[in-house]
CSV table of C-alpha atoms in Angstrom, one decimal:
chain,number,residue,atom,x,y,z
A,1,UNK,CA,-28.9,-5.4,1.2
A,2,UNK,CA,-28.7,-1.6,2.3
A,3,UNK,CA,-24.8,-2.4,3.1
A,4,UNK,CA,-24.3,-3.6,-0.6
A,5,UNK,CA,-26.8,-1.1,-2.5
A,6,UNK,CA,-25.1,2.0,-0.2
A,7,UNK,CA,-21.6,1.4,0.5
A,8,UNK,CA,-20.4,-2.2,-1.2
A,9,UNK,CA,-21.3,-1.5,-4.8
A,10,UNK,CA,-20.9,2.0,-4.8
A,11,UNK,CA,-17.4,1.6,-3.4
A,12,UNK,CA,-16.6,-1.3,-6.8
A,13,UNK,CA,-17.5,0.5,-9.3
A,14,UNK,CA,-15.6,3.9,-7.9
A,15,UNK,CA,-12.7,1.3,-8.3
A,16,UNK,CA,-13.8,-0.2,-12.0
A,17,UNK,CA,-14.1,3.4,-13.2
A,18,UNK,CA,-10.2,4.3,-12.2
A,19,UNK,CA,-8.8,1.1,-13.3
A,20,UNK,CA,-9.2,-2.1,-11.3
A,21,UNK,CA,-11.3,-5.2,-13.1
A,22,UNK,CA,-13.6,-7.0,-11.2
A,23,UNK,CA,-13.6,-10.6,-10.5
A,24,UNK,CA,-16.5,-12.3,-9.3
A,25,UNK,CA,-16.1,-14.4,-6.2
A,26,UNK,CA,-16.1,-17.2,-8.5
A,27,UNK,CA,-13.8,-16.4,-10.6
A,28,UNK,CA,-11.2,-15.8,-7.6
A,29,UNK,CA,-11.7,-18.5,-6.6
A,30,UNK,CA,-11.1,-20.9,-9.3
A,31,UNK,CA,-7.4,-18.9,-10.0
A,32,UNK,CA,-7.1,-19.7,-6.2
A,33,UNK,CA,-7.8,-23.4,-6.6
A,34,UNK,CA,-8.3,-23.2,-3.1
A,35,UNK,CA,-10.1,-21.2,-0.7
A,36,UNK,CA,-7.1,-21.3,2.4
A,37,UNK,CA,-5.0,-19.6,-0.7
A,38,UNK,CA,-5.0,-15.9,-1.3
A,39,UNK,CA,-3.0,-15.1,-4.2
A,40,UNK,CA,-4.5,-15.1,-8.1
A,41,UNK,CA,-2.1,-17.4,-8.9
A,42,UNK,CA,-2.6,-17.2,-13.0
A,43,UNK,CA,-2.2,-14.1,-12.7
A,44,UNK,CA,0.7,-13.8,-10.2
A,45,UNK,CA,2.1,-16.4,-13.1
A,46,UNK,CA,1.6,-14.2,-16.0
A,47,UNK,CA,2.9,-10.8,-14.8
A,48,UNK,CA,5.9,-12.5,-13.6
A,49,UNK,CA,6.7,-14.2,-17.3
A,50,UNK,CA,6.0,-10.6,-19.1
A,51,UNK,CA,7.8,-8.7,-16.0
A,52,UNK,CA,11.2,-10.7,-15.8
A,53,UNK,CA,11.1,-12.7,-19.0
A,54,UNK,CA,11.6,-16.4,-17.8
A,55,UNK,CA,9.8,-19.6,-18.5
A,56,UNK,CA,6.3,-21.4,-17.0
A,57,UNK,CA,8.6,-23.4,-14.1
A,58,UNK,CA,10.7,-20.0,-12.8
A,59,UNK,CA,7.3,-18.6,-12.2
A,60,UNK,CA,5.8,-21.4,-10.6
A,61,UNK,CA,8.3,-22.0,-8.5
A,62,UNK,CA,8.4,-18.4,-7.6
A,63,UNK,CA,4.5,-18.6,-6.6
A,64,UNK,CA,4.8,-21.4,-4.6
A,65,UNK,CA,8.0,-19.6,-2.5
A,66,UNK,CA,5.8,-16.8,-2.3
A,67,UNK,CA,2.8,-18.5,-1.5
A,68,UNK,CA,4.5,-19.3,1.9
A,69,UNK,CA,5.6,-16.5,2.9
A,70,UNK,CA,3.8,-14.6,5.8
A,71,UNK,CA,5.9,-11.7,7.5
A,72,UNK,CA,4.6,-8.2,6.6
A,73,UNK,CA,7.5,-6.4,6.3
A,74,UNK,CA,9.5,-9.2,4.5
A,75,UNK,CA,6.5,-8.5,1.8
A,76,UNK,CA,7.4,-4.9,2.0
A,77,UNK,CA,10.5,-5.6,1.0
A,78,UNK,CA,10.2,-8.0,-2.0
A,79,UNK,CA,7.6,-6.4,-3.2
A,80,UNK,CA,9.9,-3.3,-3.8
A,81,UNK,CA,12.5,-5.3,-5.5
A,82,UNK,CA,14.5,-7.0,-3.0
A,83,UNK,CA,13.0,-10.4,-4.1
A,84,UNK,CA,15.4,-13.2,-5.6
A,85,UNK,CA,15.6,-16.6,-6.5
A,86,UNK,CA,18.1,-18.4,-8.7
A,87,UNK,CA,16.1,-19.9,-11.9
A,88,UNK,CA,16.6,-22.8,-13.8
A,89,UNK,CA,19.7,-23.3,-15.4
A,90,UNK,CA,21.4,-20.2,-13.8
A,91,UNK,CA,24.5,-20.3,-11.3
A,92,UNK,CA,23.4,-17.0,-8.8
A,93,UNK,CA,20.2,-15.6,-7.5
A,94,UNK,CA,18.4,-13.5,-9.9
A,95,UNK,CA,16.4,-10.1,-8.7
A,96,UNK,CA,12.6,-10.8,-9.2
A,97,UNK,CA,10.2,-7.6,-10.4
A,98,UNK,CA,7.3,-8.4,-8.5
A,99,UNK,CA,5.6,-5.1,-9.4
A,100,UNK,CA,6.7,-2.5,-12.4
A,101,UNK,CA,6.4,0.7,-10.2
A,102,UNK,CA,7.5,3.1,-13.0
A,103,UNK,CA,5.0,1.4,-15.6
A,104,UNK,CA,2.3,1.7,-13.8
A,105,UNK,CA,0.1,0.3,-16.8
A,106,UNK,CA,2.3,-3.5,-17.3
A,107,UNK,CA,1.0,-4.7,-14.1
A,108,UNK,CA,-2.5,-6.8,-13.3
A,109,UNK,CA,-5.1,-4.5,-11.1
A,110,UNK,CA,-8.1,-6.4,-9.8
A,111,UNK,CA,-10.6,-6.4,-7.6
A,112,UNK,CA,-13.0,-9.2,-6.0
A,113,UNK,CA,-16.1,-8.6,-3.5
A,114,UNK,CA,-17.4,-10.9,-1.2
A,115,UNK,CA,-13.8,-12.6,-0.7
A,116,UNK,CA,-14.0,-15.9,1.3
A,117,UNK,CA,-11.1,-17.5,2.7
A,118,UNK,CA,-10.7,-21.0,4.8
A,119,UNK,CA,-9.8,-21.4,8.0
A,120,UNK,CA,-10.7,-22.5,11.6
A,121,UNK,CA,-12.8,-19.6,11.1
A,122,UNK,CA,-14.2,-18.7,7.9
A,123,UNK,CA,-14.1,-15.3,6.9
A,124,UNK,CA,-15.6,-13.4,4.2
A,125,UNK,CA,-13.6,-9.9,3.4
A,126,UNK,CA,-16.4,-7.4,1.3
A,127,UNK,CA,-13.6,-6.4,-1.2
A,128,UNK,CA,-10.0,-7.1,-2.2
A,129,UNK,CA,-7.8,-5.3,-4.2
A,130,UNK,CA,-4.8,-7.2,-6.2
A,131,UNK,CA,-2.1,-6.5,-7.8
A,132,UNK,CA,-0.5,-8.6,-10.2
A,133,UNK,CA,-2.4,-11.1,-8.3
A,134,UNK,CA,-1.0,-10.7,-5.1
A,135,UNK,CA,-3.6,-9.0,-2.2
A,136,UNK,CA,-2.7,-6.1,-1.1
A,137,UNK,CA,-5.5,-3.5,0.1
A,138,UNK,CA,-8.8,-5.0,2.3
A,139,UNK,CA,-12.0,-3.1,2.3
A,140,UNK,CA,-14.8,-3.0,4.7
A,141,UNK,CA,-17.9,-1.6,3.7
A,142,UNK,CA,-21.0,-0.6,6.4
A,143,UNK,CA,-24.5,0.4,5.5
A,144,UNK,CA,-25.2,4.0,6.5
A,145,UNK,CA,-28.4,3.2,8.0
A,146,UNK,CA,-27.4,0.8,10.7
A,147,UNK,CA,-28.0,2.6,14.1
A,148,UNK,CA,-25.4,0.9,15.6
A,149,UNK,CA,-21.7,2.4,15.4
A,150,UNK,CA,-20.6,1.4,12.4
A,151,UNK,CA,-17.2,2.3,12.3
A,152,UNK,CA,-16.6,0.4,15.5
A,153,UNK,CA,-18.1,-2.4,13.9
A,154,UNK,CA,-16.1,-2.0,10.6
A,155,UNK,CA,-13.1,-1.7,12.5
A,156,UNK,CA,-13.5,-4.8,14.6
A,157,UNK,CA,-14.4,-6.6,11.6
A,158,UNK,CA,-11.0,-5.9,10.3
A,159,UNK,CA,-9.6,-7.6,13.5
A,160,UNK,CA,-11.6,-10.3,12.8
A,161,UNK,CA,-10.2,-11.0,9.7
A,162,UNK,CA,-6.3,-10.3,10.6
A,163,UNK,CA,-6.8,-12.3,13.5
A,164,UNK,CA,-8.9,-15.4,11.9
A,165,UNK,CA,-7.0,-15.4,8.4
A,166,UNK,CA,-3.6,-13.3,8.9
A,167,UNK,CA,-2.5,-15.1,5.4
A,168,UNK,CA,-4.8,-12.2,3.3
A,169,UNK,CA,-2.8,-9.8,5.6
A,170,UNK,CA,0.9,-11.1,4.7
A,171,UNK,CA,1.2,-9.0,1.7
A,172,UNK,CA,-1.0,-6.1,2.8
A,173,UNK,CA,-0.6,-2.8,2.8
A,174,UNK,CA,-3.7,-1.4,4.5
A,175,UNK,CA,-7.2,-1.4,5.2
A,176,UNK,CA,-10.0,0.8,4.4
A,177,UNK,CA,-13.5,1.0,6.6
A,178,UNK,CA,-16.1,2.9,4.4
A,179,UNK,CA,-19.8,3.2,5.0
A,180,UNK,CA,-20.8,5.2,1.3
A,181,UNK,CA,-20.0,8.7,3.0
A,182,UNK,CA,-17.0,8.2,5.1
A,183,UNK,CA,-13.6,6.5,4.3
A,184,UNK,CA,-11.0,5.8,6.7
A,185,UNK,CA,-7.9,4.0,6.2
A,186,UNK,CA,-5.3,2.7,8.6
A,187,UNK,CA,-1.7,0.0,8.6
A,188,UNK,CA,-2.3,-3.4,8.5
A,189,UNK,CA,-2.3,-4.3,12.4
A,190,UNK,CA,-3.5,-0.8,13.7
A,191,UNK,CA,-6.2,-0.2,16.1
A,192,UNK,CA,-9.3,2.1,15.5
A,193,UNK,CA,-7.6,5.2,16.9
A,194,UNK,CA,-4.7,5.1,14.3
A,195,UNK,CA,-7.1,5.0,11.0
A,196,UNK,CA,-7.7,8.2,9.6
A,197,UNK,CA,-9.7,10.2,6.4
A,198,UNK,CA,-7.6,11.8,3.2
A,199,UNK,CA,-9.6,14.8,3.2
A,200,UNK,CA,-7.2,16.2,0.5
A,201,UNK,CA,-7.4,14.8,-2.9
A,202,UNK,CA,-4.1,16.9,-4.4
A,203,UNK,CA,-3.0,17.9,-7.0
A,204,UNK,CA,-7.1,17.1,-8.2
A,205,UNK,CA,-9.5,19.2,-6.1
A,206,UNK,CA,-13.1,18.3,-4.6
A,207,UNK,CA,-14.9,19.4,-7.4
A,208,UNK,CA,-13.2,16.9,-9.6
A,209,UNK,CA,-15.2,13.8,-8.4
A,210,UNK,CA,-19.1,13.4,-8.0
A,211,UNK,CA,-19.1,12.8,-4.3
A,212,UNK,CA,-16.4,11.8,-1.3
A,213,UNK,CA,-16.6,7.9,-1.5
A,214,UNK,CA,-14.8,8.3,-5.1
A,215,UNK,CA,-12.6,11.1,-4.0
A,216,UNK,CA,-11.4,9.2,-1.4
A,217,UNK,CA,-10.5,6.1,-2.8
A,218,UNK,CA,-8.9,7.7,-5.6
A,219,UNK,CA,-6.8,9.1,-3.4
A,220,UNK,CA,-5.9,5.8,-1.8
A,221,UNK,CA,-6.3,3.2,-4.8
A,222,UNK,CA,-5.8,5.0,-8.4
A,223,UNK,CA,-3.5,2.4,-9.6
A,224,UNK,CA,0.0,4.8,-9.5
A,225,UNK,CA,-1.0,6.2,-6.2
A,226,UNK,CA,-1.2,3.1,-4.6
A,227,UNK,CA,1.9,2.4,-6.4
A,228,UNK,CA,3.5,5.3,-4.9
A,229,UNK,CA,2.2,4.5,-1.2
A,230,UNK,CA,3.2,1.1,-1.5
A,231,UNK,CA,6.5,1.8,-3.2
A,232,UNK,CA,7.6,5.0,-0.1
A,233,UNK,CA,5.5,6.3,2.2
A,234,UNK,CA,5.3,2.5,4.4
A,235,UNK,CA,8.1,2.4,7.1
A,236,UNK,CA,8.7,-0.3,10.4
A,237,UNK,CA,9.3,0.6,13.6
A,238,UNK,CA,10.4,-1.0,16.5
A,239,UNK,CA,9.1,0.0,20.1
A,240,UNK,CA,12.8,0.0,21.8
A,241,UNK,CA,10.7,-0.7,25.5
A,242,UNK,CA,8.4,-3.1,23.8
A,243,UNK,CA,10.3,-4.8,21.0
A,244,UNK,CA,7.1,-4.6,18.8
A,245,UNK,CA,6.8,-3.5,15.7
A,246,UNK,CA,4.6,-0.8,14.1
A,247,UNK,CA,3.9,-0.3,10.5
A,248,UNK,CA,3.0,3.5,9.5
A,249,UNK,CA,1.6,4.4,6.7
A,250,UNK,CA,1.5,8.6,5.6
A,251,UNK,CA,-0.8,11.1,5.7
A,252,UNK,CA,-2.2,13.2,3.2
A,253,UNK,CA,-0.2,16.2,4.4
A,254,UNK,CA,3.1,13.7,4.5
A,255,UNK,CA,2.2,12.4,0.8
A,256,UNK,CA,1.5,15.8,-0.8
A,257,UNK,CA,4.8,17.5,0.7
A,258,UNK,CA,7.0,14.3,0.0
A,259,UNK,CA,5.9,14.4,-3.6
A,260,UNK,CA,6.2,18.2,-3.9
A,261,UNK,CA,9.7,18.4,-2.3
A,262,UNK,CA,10.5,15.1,-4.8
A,263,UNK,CA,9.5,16.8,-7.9
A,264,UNK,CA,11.4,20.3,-7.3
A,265,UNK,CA,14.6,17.9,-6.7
A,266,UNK,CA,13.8,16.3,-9.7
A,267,UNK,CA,13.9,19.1,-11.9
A,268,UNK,CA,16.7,20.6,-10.5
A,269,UNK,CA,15.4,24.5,-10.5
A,270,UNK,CA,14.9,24.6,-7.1
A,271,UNK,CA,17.7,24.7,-3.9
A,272,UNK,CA,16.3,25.0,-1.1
A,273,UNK,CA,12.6,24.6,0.2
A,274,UNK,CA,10.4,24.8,3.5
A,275,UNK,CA,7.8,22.9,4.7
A,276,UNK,CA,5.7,23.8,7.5
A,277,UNK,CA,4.4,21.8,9.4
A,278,UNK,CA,1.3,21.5,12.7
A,279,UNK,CA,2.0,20.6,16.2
A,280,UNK,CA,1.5,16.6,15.8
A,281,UNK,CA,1.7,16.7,12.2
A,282,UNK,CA,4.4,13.9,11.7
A,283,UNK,CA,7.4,15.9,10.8
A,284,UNK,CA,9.9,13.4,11.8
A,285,UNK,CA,7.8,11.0,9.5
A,286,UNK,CA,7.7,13.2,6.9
A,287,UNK,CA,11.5,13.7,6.6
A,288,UNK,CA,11.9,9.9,6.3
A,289,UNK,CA,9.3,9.5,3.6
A,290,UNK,CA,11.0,11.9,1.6
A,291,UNK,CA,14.4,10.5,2.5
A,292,UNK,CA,13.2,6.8,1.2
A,293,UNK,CA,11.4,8.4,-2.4
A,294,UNK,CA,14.7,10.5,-2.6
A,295,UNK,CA,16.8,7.2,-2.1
A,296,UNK,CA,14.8,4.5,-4.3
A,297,UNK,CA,12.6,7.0,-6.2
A,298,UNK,CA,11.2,3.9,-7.8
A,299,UNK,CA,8.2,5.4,-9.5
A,300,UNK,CA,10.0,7.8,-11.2
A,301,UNK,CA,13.0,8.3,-13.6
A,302,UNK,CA,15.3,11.5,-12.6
A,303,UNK,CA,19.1,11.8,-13.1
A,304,UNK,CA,19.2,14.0,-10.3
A,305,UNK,CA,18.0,11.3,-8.1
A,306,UNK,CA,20.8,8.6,-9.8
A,307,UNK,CA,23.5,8.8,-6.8
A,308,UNK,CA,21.6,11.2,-4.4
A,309,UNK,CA,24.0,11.8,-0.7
A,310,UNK,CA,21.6,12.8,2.3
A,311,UNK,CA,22.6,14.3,5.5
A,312,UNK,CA,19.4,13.7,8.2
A,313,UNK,CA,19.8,16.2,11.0
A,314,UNK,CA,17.2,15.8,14.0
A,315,UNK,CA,16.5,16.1,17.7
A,316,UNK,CA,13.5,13.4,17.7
A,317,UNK,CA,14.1,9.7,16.6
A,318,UNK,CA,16.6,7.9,14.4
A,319,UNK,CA,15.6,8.6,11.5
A,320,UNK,CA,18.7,7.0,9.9
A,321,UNK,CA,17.8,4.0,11.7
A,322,UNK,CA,14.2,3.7,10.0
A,323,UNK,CA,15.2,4.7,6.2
A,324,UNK,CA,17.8,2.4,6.3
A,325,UNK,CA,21.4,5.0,5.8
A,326,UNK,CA,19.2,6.9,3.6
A,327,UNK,CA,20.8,9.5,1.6
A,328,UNK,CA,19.1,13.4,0.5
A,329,UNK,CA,19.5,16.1,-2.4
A,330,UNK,CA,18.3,20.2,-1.9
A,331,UNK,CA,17.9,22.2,1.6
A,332,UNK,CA,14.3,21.0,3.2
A,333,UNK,CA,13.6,23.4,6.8
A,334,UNK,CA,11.1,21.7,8.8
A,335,UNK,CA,10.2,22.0,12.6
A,336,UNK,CA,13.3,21.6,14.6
A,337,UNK,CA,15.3,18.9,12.2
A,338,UNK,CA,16.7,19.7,8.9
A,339,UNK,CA,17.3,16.8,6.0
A,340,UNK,CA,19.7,18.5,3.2
């Protein structure tokens, strides 16, 4: 009861306040029609009709390829807009809007506590967040009174659940472990040791929200903030001795300097910038986050972004590799590589 009074129900309506509309558990479940399902699928449905403009069968048939679907970064992908299907009566694939990332304010935001979903294992996730039905954000919450190590706990509960029921995880993004007072996040798939806090809540300060729980997950899940993580700051990488892949997901330091650098190209008054960076800090990371927003800039409208060429200089790892021939605009001096 402590877990829901201190950390579960402070956590949902921190989320109601900034946007998201809670479902109950019922509710959920009855647009899942099953509990082994994980997407809303009415409302999956409905943004797809108003997004693209096709018929009750298109967006049917679009849930049900969807529905299958269960690689991570092929997610990634279509959710960004590289989703197509051919639709009724037409002769070539059509691209699918999944998501409006520049109208932040046409797509479905929801969120559900107490989450169950069936499998050889039944699992119960304490809050989901959706959008436009699809799950894409899982939440742990821990009481603050348990004596035991809670974050240990909320981390291996995560585990739990990507091991016992990877299909809420297909379409994720990340996960948050929060006990009331402290908030951590991390990429779907990453241990304990990679999840971190976002102590900075720019370009709002501290004083702005009534205590850290809110001011942490308004960082992470205000609607267009998530938008924007979702949309550029999540890269793949593949261990070249292992063959695995790793999903990142930024920093706060990465996010604020990205969307700083962005906005001065943007405008066009500014030639040339530096950002300074810590030992450890992520520079190579940061270079290819800003590459990517520069690229697709898909939360934004810019005519300075409309054809943008990037030349990535660097001494560390491919980062032409990760962002895909990426291409940049203005003169950005950081640690020992140079993107301009």
């Amino acid at each position: 009861m402590s877990e829901y009074r201190l950390a579960e129900k402070p956590a949902l309506d921190a989320l109601v306040a900034m946007g998201w509309q809670a479902l109950s558990p019922a509710d959920a479940l009855a647009m899942r029609q099953e509990e082994n399902r994980v997407i809303l699928k009415p409302v999956l449905v409905e943004a797809l009709r108003d997004l693209n403009g096709i018929g009750l069968n298109d967006a049917e048939a679009i849930y049900a390829d969807l529905a299958t679907r269960s690689d991570n970064e092929q997610w990634q992908k279509d959710l960004r807009g590289n989703y197509s299907r051919r639709l009724e009566g037409a002769k070539q694939d059509q691209a699918i809007t999944l998501i409006d990332f520049k109208q932040p304010g046409r797509n479905r935001y929801h969120v559900v506590r107490q989450f169950r979903i069936a499998a050889q294992r039944p699992r119960i996730a304490d809050i989901v967040l959706f959008v436009n039905g699809i799950p894409l954000v899982v939440i742990e919450a821990k009481s603050p009174l348990k004596t035991t190590a809670k974050a240990e706990e909320a981390f291996e509960q995560i585990k739990q659940y990507e091991r016992d029921i990877p299909r809420l995880f297909a379409s994720n993004a990340f996960n948050i472990v929060t006990d009331g007072i402290a908030t951590l996040y991390g990429a779907t798939g990453a241990s304990s040791q990679f999840y971190a806090p976002w102590p900075d809540a720019w370009p709002r300060t501290p004083a702005d929200f009534p205590d850290d729980l809110n001011k942490d997950l308004w960082c992470l899940c205000e609607p267009s903030r998530l938008l924007d993580l979702l949309a550029h700051f999540i890269v793949f990488e593949t261990d070249p001795e292992t063959g695995r892949k790793i999903k990142k997901v930024c920093r706060y330091q990465q996010f604020r300097a990205v969307n700083k650098a962005t906005d001065r190209v943007a405008e066009g008054e500014h030639r040339k910038g530096l950002i300074w960076h810590t030992q450890g800090s992520g520079k190579s990371l940061t270079m290819v986050f800003l590459a990517l927003k520069l690229k697709t800039h898909l939360t934004l409208e810019a005519a300075n972004l409309a054809n943008p060429n990037i030349l990535v200089l660097t001494d560390r790892i491919d980062l032409a590799r990760l962002i895909h021939e990426p291409a940049a605009l203005g003169y950005f001096g950081f640690g020992g590589s140079v993107a301009a």
